[in-house]
CSV table of C-alpha atoms in Angstrom, one decimal:
chain,number,residue,atom,x,y,z
A,1,MET,CA,94.5,98.9,70.5
A,2,SER,CA,92.1,100.2,67.8
A,3,THR,CA,92.2,96.8,66.1
A,4,TYR,CA,91.2,95.2,69.4
A,5,GLY,CA,88.5,97.7,69.9
A,6,SER,CA,87.0,97.2,66.4
A,7,THR,CA,87.2,93.4,66.9
A,8,GLU,CA,85.4,93.7,70.2
A,9,THR,CA,82.7,96.0,68.6
A,10,GLY,CA,82.3,93.5,65.8
A,11,LEU,CA,81.8,90.7,68.3
A,12,TYR,CA,79.1,92.7,70.1
A,13,ASP,CA,77.4,93.4,66.8
A,14,SER,CA,77.6,89.8,65.7
A,15,LEU,CA,75.9,88.6,68.9
A,16,MET,CA,73.3,91.3,68.6
A,17,ASP,CA,72.5,90.1,65.0
A,18,GLU,CA,71.5,86.7,66.5
A,19,LEU,CA,68.6,88.4,68.2
A,20,SER,CA,65.4,89.6,66.6
A,21,TYR,CA,63.8,92.8,67.9
A,22,ASP,CA,61.0,93.1,65.3
A,23,GLN,CA,58.1,91.9,67.5
A,24,ILE,CA,59.4,93.9,70.4
A,25,GLN,CA,59.5,97.1,68.4
A,26,GLN,CA,56.1,96.4,66.8
A,27,MET,CA,54.6,96.0,70.3
A,28,LEU,CA,56.3,99.1,71.7
A,29,ASP,CA,55.0,101.1,68.7
A,30,GLN,CA,51.5,99.7,69.3
A,31,ILE,CA,51.4,100.5,73.0
A,32,MET,CA,53.3,103.8,73.2
A,33,GLY,CA,52.3,105.3,69.8
A,34,GLU,CA,54.2,108.4,68.9
A,35,ASN,CA,56.1,108.3,72.2
A,36,SER,CA,57.8,105.0,71.3
A,37,PHE,CA,61.5,104.6,70.9
A,38,SER,CA,63.9,102.2,69.1
A,39,PHE,CA,64.5,99.1,71.3
A,40,SER,CA,67.5,97.9,69.2
A,41,GLU,CA,69.1,101.3,69.2
A,42,MET,CA,68.7,101.4,73.0
A,43,VAL,CA,70.4,98.0,73.3
A,44,ARG,CA,73.2,99.2,71.0
A,45,SER,CA,73.6,102.4,72.9
A,46,LEU,CA,73.8,100.6,76.3
A,47,MET,CA,76.5,98.3,75.0
A,48,HIS,CA,78.7,100.9,73.5
A,49,SER,CA,78.3,103.9,75.8
A,50,GLY,CA,76.6,102.5,78.9
A,51,LYS,CA,73.6,104.9,78.6
A,52,ALA,CA,70.3,105.0,76.8
A,53,ASP,CA,70.6,107.9,74.4
A,54,THR,CA,67.0,107.3,73.1
A,55,LEU,CA,65.5,108.4,76.4
A,56,ASP,CA,66.7,112.0,76.3
A,57,ASN,CA,63.2,113.3,75.7
A,58,ILE,CA,61.3,111.0,77.9
A,59,SER,CA,61.1,113.4,80.9
A,60,THR,CA,59.6,116.1,78.6
A,61,MET,CA,57.1,113.6,77.3
A,62,MET,CA,56.1,112.6,80.9
A,63,ARG,CA,55.5,116.2,81.9
A,64,GLU,CA,53.4,116.9,78.8
A,65,LEU,CA,51.4,113.8,79.5
A,66,ALA,CA,50.8,114.8,83.1
A,67,ALA,CA,49.6,118.3,82.0
A,68,SER,CA,47.3,116.7,79.4
A,69,THR,CA,45.8,114.3,81.9
A,70,PHE,CA,45.2,117.1,84.4
A,71,SER,CA,43.5,119.1,81.7
A,72,GLN,CA,41.2,116.2,80.8
A,73,ASP,CA,40.3,115.3,84.4
A,74,ARG,CA,39.7,118.9,85.3
A,75,LYS,CA,36.3,118.6,83.7
A,76,LEU,CA,35.4,115.8,86.1
A,77,PHE,CA,36.7,117.8,89.0
A,78,VAL,CA,34.6,120.8,88.1
A,79,SER,CA,31.5,118.6,87.5
A,80,ILE,CA,31.8,116.9,90.9
A,81,LEU,CA,32.3,120.3,92.7
A,82,ALA,CA,29.2,121.7,90.9
A,83,ILE,CA,27.0,118.8,91.7
A,84,ALA,CA,28.1,118.7,95.3
A,85,LEU,CA,27.7,122.4,95.9
A,86,VAL,CA,24.3,122.6,94.2
A,87,GLY,CA,23.2,119.6,96.1
A,88,ALA,CA,24.3,121.1,99.4
A,89,VAL,CA,22.4,124.4,98.8
A,90,PHE,CA,19.3,122.5,97.6
A,91,SER,CA,19.4,120.1,100.5
A,92,ASN,CA,19.7,122.9,103.1
A,93,PHE,CA,16.9,125.0,101.7
A,94,SER,CA,14.7,121.9,101.5
A,95,LYS,CA,15.3,121.2,105.2
A,96,ILE,CA,14.3,124.8,106.1
A,97,LEU,CA,11.3,125.1,103.9
A,98,GLN,CA,9.7,121.7,103.5
A,99,GLY,CA,11.2,119.3,106.1
A,100,ARG,CA,13.2,116.1,106.3
A,101,GLU,CA,11.5,114.0,103.6
A,102,VAL,CA,12.0,116.6,100.9
A,103,ALA,CA,15.7,116.9,102.0
A,104,LYS,CA,16.2,113.2,101.7
A,105,THR,CA,14.6,113.2,98.2
A,106,ALA,CA,16.9,116.0,97.2
A,107,PHE,CA,19.9,114.1,98.5
A,108,TYR,CA,19.0,111.0,96.5
A,109,ILE,CA,18.6,113.0,93.3
A,110,VAL,CA,22.0,114.8,93.8
A,111,TYR,CA,23.7,111.6,94.8
A,112,MET,CA,22.5,109.7,91.7
A,113,LEU,CA,23.9,112.5,89.6
A,114,PHE,CA,27.1,112.3,91.6
A,115,PHE,CA,27.2,108.5,91.2
A,116,VAL,CA,26.8,108.6,87.4
A,117,THR,CA,29.5,111.2,87.0
A,118,LEU,CA,31.9,109.4,89.4
A,119,SER,CA,31.2,106.0,87.9
A,120,SER,CA,31.9,107.2,84.4
A,121,SER,CA,35.3,108.5,85.4
A,122,PHE,CA,36.1,105.4,87.5
A,123,LEU,CA,35.2,103.0,84.6
A,124,GLN,CA,37.7,104.8,82.5
A,125,ILE,CA,40.4,104.3,85.2
A,126,ALA,CA,39.4,100.7,85.5
A,127,GLN,CA,39.7,100.2,81.8
A,128,LEU,CA,43.0,101.9,81.8
A,129,ALA,CA,44.3,99.6,84.6
A,130,GLY,CA,43.1,96.5,82.7
A,131,ASN,CA,44.6,97.6,79.4
A,132,THR,CA,47.9,98.4,81.2
A,133,LEU,CA,48.2,94.9,82.7
A,134,GLU,CA,47.2,93.4,79.3
A,135,ASN,CA,49.8,95.5,77.5
A,136,LEU,CA,52.4,94.6,80.1
A,137,LEU,CA,51.9,90.9,79.7
A,138,THR,CA,51.8,91.0,75.9
A,139,PHE,CA,55.0,93.0,75.8
A,140,VAL,CA,56.8,90.7,78.3
A,141,LYS,CA,55.8,87.7,76.2
A,142,VAL,CA,57.5,89.1,73.1
A,143,MET,CA,60.5,90.5,75.0
A,144,ILE,CA,61.6,87.5,77.0
A,145,PRO,CA,62.6,85.3,74.0
A,146,ALA,CA,65.3,87.8,73.0
A,147,PHE,CA,66.4,88.2,76.6
A,148,PHE,CA,66.7,84.4,77.2
A,149,ILE,CA,68.4,83.8,73.9
A,150,SER,CA,71.0,86.4,74.9
A,151,LEU,CA,71.2,84.6,78.3
A,152,SER,CA,72.0,81.3,76.5
A,153,PHE,CA,75.2,83.0,75.1
A,154,THR,CA,76.8,82.6,78.5
A,155,GLN,CA,74.6,80.3,80.5
A,156,GLY,CA,73.7,77.7,77.9
A,157,GLY,CA,70.4,76.5,76.5
A,158,VAL,CA,69.4,74.4,79.6
A,159,ALA,CA,69.7,77.4,82.0
A,160,ALA,CA,68.0,79.8,79.6
A,161,GLY,CA,65.2,77.2,79.0
A,162,ALA,CA,64.6,76.9,82.8
A,163,TYR,CA,64.4,80.6,83.2
A,164,TYR,CA,62.1,80.9,80.2
A,165,GLU,CA,59.7,78.3,81.7
A,166,PHE,CA,59.6,80.2,85.0
A,167,ALA,CA,58.9,83.5,83.1
A,168,LEU,CA,56.0,81.9,81.3
A,169,THR,CA,54.6,80.6,84.7
A,170,MET,CA,55.0,84.1,86.1
A,171,ILE,CA,53.0,85.6,83.2
A,172,MET,CA,50.3,83.0,83.7
A,173,VAL,CA,50.1,83.8,87.5
A,174,VAL,CA,50.0,87.5,86.9
A,175,ASN,CA,47.3,87.2,84.2
A,176,TRP,CA,45.2,84.9,86.4
A,177,LEU,CA,45.5,86.5,89.9
A,178,LEU,CA,46.1,90.2,89.1
A,179,ALA,CA,44.2,90.7,85.9
A,180,GLY,CA,41.6,88.0,86.4
A,181,LEU,CA,40.8,88.3,90.1
A,182,ALA,CA,42.3,91.5,91.7
A,183,LEU,CA,41.0,94.0,89.1
A,184,PRO,CA,37.4,92.8,89.2
A,185,ALA,CA,37.6,92.7,93.0
A,186,ILE,CA,38.6,96.4,93.0
A,187,HIS,CA,35.7,97.2,90.7
A,188,LEU,CA,33.3,95.5,93.2
A,189,TYR,CA,35.0,97.4,96.1
A,190,PHE,CA,34.3,100.7,94.4
A,191,PHE,CA,30.6,100.0,93.9
A,192,LEU,CA,30.2,98.7,97.4
A,193,GLN,CA,31.8,101.9,98.8
A,194,VAL,CA,29.6,104.2,96.7
A,195,VAL,CA,26.4,102.3,97.1
A,196,ASN,CA,26.9,102.0,100.9
A,197,GLN,CA,26.4,105.8,101.1
A,198,LEU,CA,22.8,105.7,99.8
A,199,SER,CA,21.6,104.6,103.2
A,200,GLU,CA,22.3,106.4,106.5
A,201,GLN,CA,22.9,102.9,108.0
A,202,ASP,CA,26.4,101.4,107.3
A,203,MET,CA,25.7,98.1,105.4
A,204,PHE,CA,28.6,97.2,103.1
A,205,SER,CA,31.7,98.8,104.7
A,206,LYS,CA,33.0,95.6,106.3
A,207,MET,CA,32.6,93.7,103.0
A,208,ALA,CA,34.5,96.5,101.2
A,209,GLU,CA,37.3,96.3,103.8
A,210,LEU,CA,37.4,92.5,103.4
A,211,ILE,CA,37.8,92.9,99.6
A,212,ARG,CA,40.5,95.6,100.0
A,213,ASP,CA,42.5,93.6,102.5
A,214,GLY,CA,42.2,90.5,100.3
A,215,VAL,CA,43.4,92.3,97.2
A,216,ARG,CA,46.4,93.8,99.0
A,217,PHE,CA,47.3,90.5,100.6
A,218,GLY,CA,46.9,88.6,97.3
A,219,VAL,CA,49.1,91.1,95.4
A,220,LYS,CA,51.8,91.0,98.1
A,221,ALA,CA,51.7,87.2,98.1
A,222,VAL,CA,52.1,86.9,94.4
A,223,PHE,CA,55.1,89.3,94.4
A,224,GLY,CA,56.8,87.5,97.4
A,225,LEU,CA,56.2,84.0,96.0
A,226,MET,CA,57.5,84.8,92.5
A,227,MET,CA,60.5,86.8,93.7
A,228,GLY,CA,61.4,84.1,96.2
A,229,MET,CA,61.3,81.4,93.5
A,230,ASN,CA,63.4,83.8,91.3
A,231,VAL,CA,66.1,84.1,94.0
A,232,ILE,CA,66.2,80.3,94.6
A,233,GLN,CA,66.7,79.7,90.9
A,234,GLY,CA,69.4,82.4,90.8
A,235,LEU,CA,71.3,80.6,93.6
A,236,ILE,CA,71.4,77.3,91.7
A,237,ILE,CA,71.2,77.5,87.9
A,238,PRO,CA,73.9,80.2,87.3
A,239,VAL,CA,76.4,78.2,89.4
A,240,SER,CA,76.1,75.1,87.4
A,241,ALA,CA,76.4,77.0,84.1
A,242,GLU,CA,79.5,78.8,85.5
A,243,VAL,CA,81.1,75.5,86.3
A,244,LYS,CA,80.6,74.4,82.7
A,245,ASN,CA,82.0,77.6,81.3
A,246,MET,CA,85.1,77.4,83.5
A,247,ALA,CA,85.6,73.8,82.4
A,248,VAL,CA,85.4,74.8,78.7
A,249,VAL,CA,87.9,77.7,79.2
A,250,ARG,CA,90.3,75.4,81.0
A,251,MET,CA,90.1,72.7,78.3
A,252,GLY,CA,90.8,75.3,75.7
A,253,GLY,CA,93.7,76.7,77.7
A,254,ALA,CA,95.2,73.1,77.9
A,255,LEU,CA,95.6,72.8,74.1
A,256,PRO,CA,99.3,72.6,73.2
A,257,GLY,CA,100.7,75.7,71.6
A,258,VAL,CA,97.5,77.7,71.2
A,259,GLY,CA,96.0,77.1,74.6
A,260,GLY,CA,96.5,80.7,75.8
A,261,SER,CA,95.0,82.2,72.7
A,262,VAL,CA,92.0,79.9,72.8
A,263,SER,CA,91.4,80.6,76.5
A,264,SER,CA,91.6,84.3,75.9
A,265,VAL,CA,89.1,84.2,73.0
A,266,LEU,CA,86.7,82.1,75.0
A,267,GLN,CA,86.8,84.5,77.9
A,268,THR,CA,86.2,87.4,75.5
A,269,VAL,CA,83.2,85.7,73.9
A,270,LEU,CA,81.8,85.0,77.4
A,271,CYS,CA,82.3,88.6,78.5
A,272,ALA,CA,80.7,89.9,75.3
A,273,GLY,CA,77.7,87.6,75.8
A,274,LYS,CA,77.3,88.9,79.3
A,275,LEU,CA,77.4,92.5,78.1
A,276,VAL,CA,74.8,91.8,75.4
A,277,LYS,CA,72.6,89.9,77.9
A,278,ASN,CA,72.8,92.8,80.4
A,279,ALA,CA,72.1,95.4,77.7
A,280,VAL,CA,69.0,93.5,76.5
A,281,GLY,CA,67.9,93.1,80.2
A,282,VAL,CA,68.3,96.8,81.0
A,283,ALA,CA,66.6,97.9,77.8
A,284,GLY,CA,63.7,95.5,78.7
A,285,VAL,CA,63.5,97.0,82.2
A,286,ILE,CA,63.3,100.5,80.8
A,287,ALA,CA,60.7,99.5,78.2
A,288,VAL,CA,58.5,97.7,80.9
A,289,PHE,CA,58.8,100.8,83.1
A,290,PHE,CA,57.6,103.2,80.4
A,291,VAL,CA,54.9,100.8,79.2
A,292,CYS,CA,53.4,101.1,82.7
A,293,ALA,CA,54.6,104.5,83.8
A,294,VAL,CA,52.4,106.5,81.3
A,295,PRO,CA,49.1,104.9,82.4
A,296,LEU,CA,50.2,104.9,86.1
A,297,LEU,CA,50.9,108.6,85.9
A,298,GLN,CA,47.4,109.2,84.4
A,299,MET,CA,45.8,107.2,87.3
A,300,VAL,CA,47.9,109.1,89.9
A,301,VAL,CA,46.7,112.5,88.5
A,302,SER,CA,43.0,111.3,88.6
A,303,ARG,CA,43.5,110.1,92.1
A,304,ILE,CA,44.9,113.5,93.2
A,305,LEU,CA,42.0,115.4,91.7
A,306,LEU,CA,39.5,113.1,93.4
A,307,GLN,CA,41.1,113.6,96.7
A,308,LEU,CA,41.4,117.3,96.2
A,309,ALA,CA,37.6,117.4,95.4
A,310,ALA,CA,36.9,115.6,98.6
A,311,ALA,CA,39.1,118.0,100.6
A,312,VAL,CA,37.4,121.1,99.1
A,313,LEU,CA,33.9,119.8,99.5
A,314,GLN,CA,34.1,118.4,103.0
A,315,PRO,CA,33.2,121.7,104.9
A,316,VAL,CA,30.1,122.3,102.8
A,317,SER,CA,28.8,119.0,101.4
A,318,ASP,CA,27.0,116.0,102.8
A,319,ARG,CA,29.3,113.6,104.7
A,320,ARG,CA,28.0,110.6,102.7
A,321,LEU,CA,29.0,112.2,99.5
A,322,ILE,CA,32.5,112.8,100.9
A,323,ARG,CA,32.7,109.2,102.0
A,324,GLY,CA,31.8,108.1,98.5
A,325,LEU,CA,34.6,110.2,97.1
A,326,GLY,CA,36.9,108.7,99.7
A,327,GLY,CA,36.0,105.2,98.6
A,328,ALA,CA,36.7,106.1,95.0
A,329,VAL,CA,40.2,107.4,96.0
A,330,LYS,CA,40.9,104.2,97.9
A,331,ALA,CA,39.8,102.1,94.9
A,332,VAL,CA,42.1,104.1,92.5
A,333,ASP,CA,44.9,103.5,95.1
A,334,LEU,CA,44.3,99.7,94.7
A,335,TYR,CA,44.4,100.0,90.9
A,336,ILE,CA,47.7,101.9,91.1
A,337,TYR,CA,49.1,99.4,93.7
A,338,THR,CA,48.1,96.3,91.6
A,339,VAL,CA,49.4,97.6,88.3
A,340,GLY,CA,52.6,99.0,90.0
A,341,VAL,CA,53.4,95.7,91.7
A,342,GLY,CA,52.8,93.8,88.4
A,343,ALA,CA,55.3,96.0,86.6
A,344,LEU,CA,57.7,95.9,89.6
A,345,LEU,CA,57.5,92.1,89.5
A,346,PHE,CA,58.8,91.8,86.0
A,347,ILE,CA,61.3,94.6,86.4
A,348,SER,CA,62.7,93.0,89.5
A,349,SER,CA,62.8,89.5,87.9
A,350,ILE,CA,64.8,90.8,84.9
A,351,ALA,CA,67.2,92.6,87.3
A,352,VAL,CA,67.6,89.6,89.5
A,353,ILE,CA,68.3,87.2,86.6
A,354,SER,CA,70.8,89.7,85.1
A,355,ALA,CA,72.6,90.1,88.4
A,356,PHE,CA,72.8,86.4,89.3
A,357,THR,CA,74.0,85.5,85.8
A,358,THR,CA,76.8,88.1,85.6
């Protein structure tokens, strides 16, 4: 039994040696910095023990990151509160002492300070969302060759090539529609929402709603279309590959004298290939998740603080300033939604391919 176990382990290791993780590890180290983990060790741990031992400290890292992000954004929170409260006091005294025109001038001065402060923070969030999608696409580009090479161990080169071509198409679509169109549209949505509050007359709210609905519909359409094509491929390609595998195993079993041994070896190799493929796929899913989870957590913390500022200021501040904060919150929601769907698309695709080819 121990001899069989060592042989099986050696087979896993020999299949793993056929894959190169150097570019994957280099990209993980570049994106995650000191919070990076060993991709190859994760794959090995998943194959031998069924769990990722390298992720034991991830939860602690995420908590520390959330606390650090909250500490950084707290300055923005305090600045917005101070500007809004001073503006409310100044505006009310101006109404009492000088009349409406002075109050309007006071509001514009305060709102411009508010606009500069809020825009500075929002631009950082926008840059974070853009960098996250860019890092996601770059990481997936270097990860999928290893995954589809491991897929070829059991499905053959033709099936792996077909999946690889579809993955490249998906990367191109995400880069064009999500990174190229959705993110700039969200940027425009934010400025329309904030600029709309400069006038007492509602001028740009319908345009902003159109952009918001268009972004949400476009992101949903990309996800539905890509996943639908993924499922259709999964219903066809693995079946043809399985037929070929069964034919090879039966031909090996038909050999006189050694047929049983050859069939057993072939089945063992195929099972080992499936295990390696699934281990690489699960490791890829975990890596994609944490590549996006860290910046998403930062965006969520910023969004919570902006909404908290709006809730605290509503009883005492000008309603237009509160609507501007509300527009910023909705814009950050769109960033979180777009980046989250982009990550979920690749995670779901890897999971679907792994499930259909098992």
